[in-house]
């Protein structure tokens, strides 16, 4: 059974550009969450979606947005990229919102 | 506001040693606590999940305990191996469903 898959694995963007990151949860999982991890820090919560509805949002600017599709996959969009957005972006899925979370391998975003 | 702290930030031990990693949290109203392993540049691998009603969980050479009243959890690794070298993260989940992480403990096991 496939785990959480994220695409792409690496991405280089220029300041001011837009980026879309994708996540496919484990089959049967209805909750998807996004986290940002900068070097040397623990992951920080960005968004949680459950049954296609936004269930929570972290302390990130409006340049960050996300959605969950009918098949429970999810996209994270970041507009007007800043150098400080360079990080590892992690997607996690769980059966329901308060159960064990399983993470993908992450997308390494570099903004130059 | 929930805060999670992990001490020490880094740890180096010789192969074969038993070791304990510590995690503390400020708000005892948690649903569960999860321990993860992260290899450099990679995603997180779930090691153990402890529900708020449980005191400990075991998986192979790993044992995690939870004391909600004191806001503490420990991850015990028995007979450490070089392959255990990684960063270990603990995270708590409250009623919002989001995971709140500590900064991690980077473990090096020397052959």
CSV table of C-alpha atoms in Angstrom, one decimal:
chain,number,residue,atom,x,y,z
A,1,UNK,CA,0.0,0.0,0.0
A,2,UNK,CA,1.5,3.3,-1.0
A,3,UNK,CA,2.3,5.9,1.6
A,4,UNK,CA,1.9,9.6,1.4
A,5,UNK,CA,3.3,10.9,-1.8
A,6,UNK,CA,4.4,14.4,-2.5
A,7,UNK,CA,5.4,16.1,-5.8
A,8,UNK,CA,7.7,17.5,-6.8
A,9,UNK,CA,10.6,16.4,-4.5
A,10,UNK,CA,12.7,19.5,-5.3
A,11,UNK,CA,11.9,22.9,-6.7
A,12,UNK,CA,13.8,26.1,-7.4
A,13,UNK,CA,11.8,29.3,-7.9
A,14,UNK,CA,12.6,33.0,-8.2
A,15,UNK,CA,11.3,35.6,-5.8
A,16,UNK,CA,7.9,36.8,-6.7
A,17,UNK,CA,6.9,33.6,-8.5
A,18,UNK,CA,4.0,31.3,-7.5
A,19,UNK,CA,4.4,27.6,-6.6
A,20,UNK,CA,2.0,24.7,-6.2
A,21,UNK,CA,2.9,21.6,-4.2
A,22,UNK,CA,0.9,18.4,-4.3
A,23,UNK,CA,0.1,15.6,-1.9
A,24,UNK,CA,-1.7,12.3,-2.2
A,25,UNK,CA,-2.7,10.8,1.1
A,26,UNK,CA,-2.7,7.2,2.1
A,27,UNK,CA,-5.7,5.4,0.6
A,28,UNK,CA,-8.7,5.8,3.0
A,29,UNK,CA,-7.3,8.8,4.9
A,30,UNK,CA,-9.5,11.8,4.9
A,31,UNK,CA,-7.4,14.3,6.7
A,32,UNK,CA,-4.4,16.1,5.1
A,33,UNK,CA,-2.2,18.6,6.8
A,34,UNK,CA,0.7,20.8,5.6
A,35,UNK,CA,3.8,21.8,7.5
A,36,UNK,CA,6.8,24.0,6.8
A,37,UNK,CA,10.2,23.0,8.2
A,38,UNK,CA,13.2,25.3,8.0
A,39,UNK,CA,16.6,24.0,8.7
A,40,UNK,CA,17.3,23.1,12.3
A,41,UNK,CA,13.7,23.6,13.4
A,42,UNK,CA,10.7,21.4,14.1
A,43,UNK,CA,7.9,21.5,11.5
A,44,UNK,CA,5.4,24.4,11.8
A,45,UNK,CA,1.7,23.8,11.0
A,46,UNK,CA,0.3,25.6,8.0
A,47,UNK,CA,-3.1,24.0,7.1
A,48,UNK,CA,-5.3,21.1,8.0
A,49,UNK,CA,-8.1,19.8,5.7
A,50,UNK,CA,-10.7,17.1,6.7
A,51,UNK,CA,-13.4,15.9,4.4
A,52,UNK,CA,-12.5,18.7,2.0
A,53,UNK,CA,-13.1,21.4,4.5
A,54,UNK,CA,-10.4,23.6,6.1
A,55,UNK,CA,-10.2,22.6,9.7
A,56,UNK,CA,-7.3,24.7,10.8
A,57,UNK,CA,-4.8,27.3,9.7
A,58,UNK,CA,-1.5,28.2,11.2
A,59,UNK,CA,0.2,31.6,11.6
A,60,UNK,CA,1.1,32.0,7.9
A,61,UNK,CA,0.3,35.0,5.6
A,62,UNK,CA,-2.5,35.0,3.1
A,63,UNK,CA,0.1,34.2,0.4
A,64,UNK,CA,-0.3,30.6,1.5
A,65,UNK,CA,-3.5,28.8,0.5
A,66,UNK,CA,-4.5,25.2,0.1
A,67,UNK,CA,-7.4,23.0,-0.9
A,68,UNK,CA,-8.5,19.4,-0.8
A,69,UNK,CA,-10.0,17.6,-3.7
A,70,UNK,CA,-12.9,15.0,-3.8
A,71,UNK,CA,-10.3,12.2,-3.9
A,72,UNK,CA,-8.7,13.7,-0.7
A,73,UNK,CA,-5.5,14.8,-2.4
A,74,UNK,CA,-4.4,18.3,-1.7
A,75,UNK,CA,-2.5,21.2,-3.1
A,76,UNK,CA,-0.6,23.9,-1.2
A,77,UNK,CA,-0.2,27.2,-3.1
A,78,UNK,CA,2.2,30.0,-2.3
A,79,UNK,CA,2.1,33.3,-4.1
A,80,UNK,CA,4.7,36.1,-4.3
A,81,UNK,CA,7.5,33.9,-3.1
A,82,UNK,CA,10.0,35.3,-0.6
A,83,UNK,CA,13.5,34.1,0.1
A,84,UNK,CA,12.2,33.2,3.6
A,85,UNK,CA,9.8,30.7,2.1
A,86,UNK,CA,12.7,28.4,1.3
A,87,UNK,CA,12.1,25.3,3.4
A,88,UNK,CA,11.0,21.6,3.4
A,89,UNK,CA,7.3,21.4,2.9
A,90,UNK,CA,5.7,18.3,4.5
A,91,UNK,CA,2.3,16.8,3.9
A,92,UNK,CA,0.8,14.4,6.5
A,93,UNK,CA,-2.3,12.3,6.2
A,94,UNK,CA,-4.4,10.6,8.9
A,95,UNK,CA,-7.6,8.5,9.0
A,96,UNK,CA,-9.4,11.2,10.9
A,97,UNK,CA,-8.0,14.5,12.2
A,98,UNK,CA,-6.9,13.4,15.6
A,99,UNK,CA,-5.3,10.0,14.7
A,100,UNK,CA,-1.7,8.9,14.0
A,101,UNK,CA,-0.2,11.1,11.3
A,102,UNK,CA,1.9,9.7,8.4
A,103,UNK,CA,4.2,12.0,6.5
A,104,UNK,CA,5.4,12.1,2.9
A,105,UNK,CA,9.1,12.6,1.9
A,106,UNK,CA,8.6,16.4,1.6
A,107,UNK,CA,9.1,19.0,-1.2
A,108,UNK,CA,12.4,20.9,-0.8
A,109,UNK,CA,11.6,24.5,-2.1
A,110,UNK,CA,14.5,26.9,-2.7
A,111,UNK,CA,13.7,30.5,-3.5
A,112,UNK,CA,16.5,32.5,-5.2
B,1,UNK,CA,-0.4,28.3,24.0
B,2,UNK,CA,1.1,24.8,23.8
B,3,UNK,CA,4.9,24.7,23.7
B,4,UNK,CA,7.0,21.5,23.2
B,5,UNK,CA,10.6,21.3,24.3
B,6,UNK,CA,13.2,18.6,23.6
B,7,UNK,CA,16.4,18.2,25.6
B,8,UNK,CA,19.1,17.6,24.7
B,9,UNK,CA,19.4,19.2,21.3
B,10,UNK,CA,22.1,16.8,20.3
B,11,UNK,CA,23.5,13.6,21.7
B,12,UNK,CA,26.4,11.3,20.8
B,13,UNK,CA,26.7,7.8,22.3
B,14,UNK,CA,28.8,4.7,21.5
B,15,UNK,CA,27.1,1.8,19.9
B,16,UNK,CA,25.3,-0.6,22.3
B,17,UNK,CA,24.4,2.1,24.8
B,18,UNK,CA,20.8,2.5,26.1
B,19,UNK,CA,19.6,6.0,25.9
B,20,UNK,CA,16.7,8.3,26.8
B,21,UNK,CA,15.4,11.3,24.8
B,22,UNK,CA,13.2,13.8,26.6
B,23,UNK,CA,10.1,15.8,25.5
B,24,UNK,CA,8.1,18.2,27.7
B,25,UNK,CA,4.9,20.1,26.9
B,26,UNK,CA,3.3,23.0,28.7
B,27,UNK,CA,-0.5,22.1,28.3
B,28,UNK,CA,-1.6,18.7,29.6
B,29,UNK,CA,-4.8,18.8,27.5
B,30,UNK,CA,-3.5,16.7,24.7
B,31,UNK,CA,-5.2,14.0,22.6
B,32,UNK,CA,-2.0,12.1,21.9
B,33,UNK,CA,1.8,12.3,21.6
B,34,UNK,CA,3.7,11.0,18.7
B,35,UNK,CA,7.5,10.3,18.3
B,36,UNK,CA,9.0,10.6,14.8
B,37,UNK,CA,12.4,9.9,13.2
B,38,UNK,CA,13.8,12.2,10.5
B,39,UNK,CA,16.9,11.4,8.4
B,40,UNK,CA,18.7,14.4,6.9
B,41,UNK,CA,16.7,16.1,4.2
B,42,UNK,CA,13.9,13.5,4.4
B,43,UNK,CA,10.3,13.3,5.6
B,44,UNK,CA,9.2,12.1,9.0
B,45,UNK,CA,8.8,8.4,9.9
B,46,UNK,CA,6.3,7.7,12.7
B,47,UNK,CA,7.8,5.6,15.5
B,48,UNK,CA,5.2,5.5,18.2
B,49,UNK,CA,1.9,7.0,19.1
B,50,UNK,CA,0.7,7.3,22.7
B,51,UNK,CA,-3.0,8.1,23.2
B,52,UNK,CA,-3.7,10.5,26.2
B,53,UNK,CA,-5.2,7.6,28.1
B,54,UNK,CA,-2.1,5.4,27.8
B,55,UNK,CA,1.1,5.4,29.8
B,56,UNK,CA,3.5,3.8,27.3
B,57,UNK,CA,3.9,2.1,24.0
B,58,UNK,CA,6.6,-0.3,22.8
B,59,UNK,CA,7.9,-1.2,19.3
B,60,UNK,CA,11.0,-3.4,19.1
B,61,UNK,CA,13.9,-1.6,20.8
B,62,UNK,CA,11.8,1.5,21.4
B,63,UNK,CA,9.7,2.4,24.4
B,64,UNK,CA,7.9,5.6,24.8
B,65,UNK,CA,6.2,6.8,28.0
B,66,UNK,CA,3.8,9.5,28.7
B,67,UNK,CA,3.0,11.4,32.0
B,68,UNK,CA,0.3,13.9,31.1
B,69,UNK,CA,0.1,15.4,34.6
B,70,UNK,CA,3.8,16.4,34.6
B,71,UNK,CA,3.8,17.2,30.8
B,72,UNK,CA,6.6,14.8,30.0
B,73,UNK,CA,7.4,12.0,27.6
B,74,UNK,CA,10.5,9.9,27.2
B,75,UNK,CA,11.7,7.8,24.3
B,76,UNK,CA,13.9,4.9,25.4
B,77,UNK,CA,16.2,3.3,22.8
B,78,UNK,CA,17.8,0.0,23.8
B,79,UNK,CA,21.1,-1.3,22.5
B,80,UNK,CA,21.6,1.7,20.2
B,81,UNK,CA,23.0,1.0,16.7
B,82,UNK,CA,24.7,3.3,14.1
B,83,UNK,CA,21.6,3.0,12.0
B,84,UNK,CA,19.6,4.8,14.8
B,85,UNK,CA,21.5,8.0,14.0
B,86,UNK,CA,18.9,10.6,13.0
B,87,UNK,CA,16.9,13.5,14.4
B,88,UNK,CA,14.1,12.4,16.8
B,89,UNK,CA,11.0,14.7,17.0
B,90,UNK,CA,8.1,14.6,19.4
B,91,UNK,CA,4.8,16.2,18.7
B,92,UNK,CA,1.5,16.6,20.6
B,93,UNK,CA,-2.0,16.9,19.3
B,94,UNK,CA,-4.7,18.9,21.0
B,95,UNK,CA,-8.3,19.5,20.2
B,96,UNK,CA,-7.3,21.5,17.1
B,97,UNK,CA,-5.9,18.4,15.5
B,98,UNK,CA,-2.6,20.1,14.5
B,99,UNK,CA,0.7,18.6,15.5
B,100,UNK,CA,2.9,20.9,17.7
B,101,UNK,CA,6.5,19.8,17.4
B,102,UNK,CA,9.6,20.2,19.5
B,103,UNK,CA,12.9,21.3,18.0
B,104,UNK,CA,14.2,17.7,17.9
B,105,UNK,CA,17.1,15.8,19.3
B,106,UNK,CA,19.9,14.9,16.9
B,107,UNK,CA,21.3,11.5,17.8
B,108,UNK,CA,24.7,10.2,16.6
B,109,UNK,CA,25.6,6.6,17.5
B,110,UNK,CA,29.3,5.9,17.0
B,111,UNK,CA,30.5,2.4,15.9
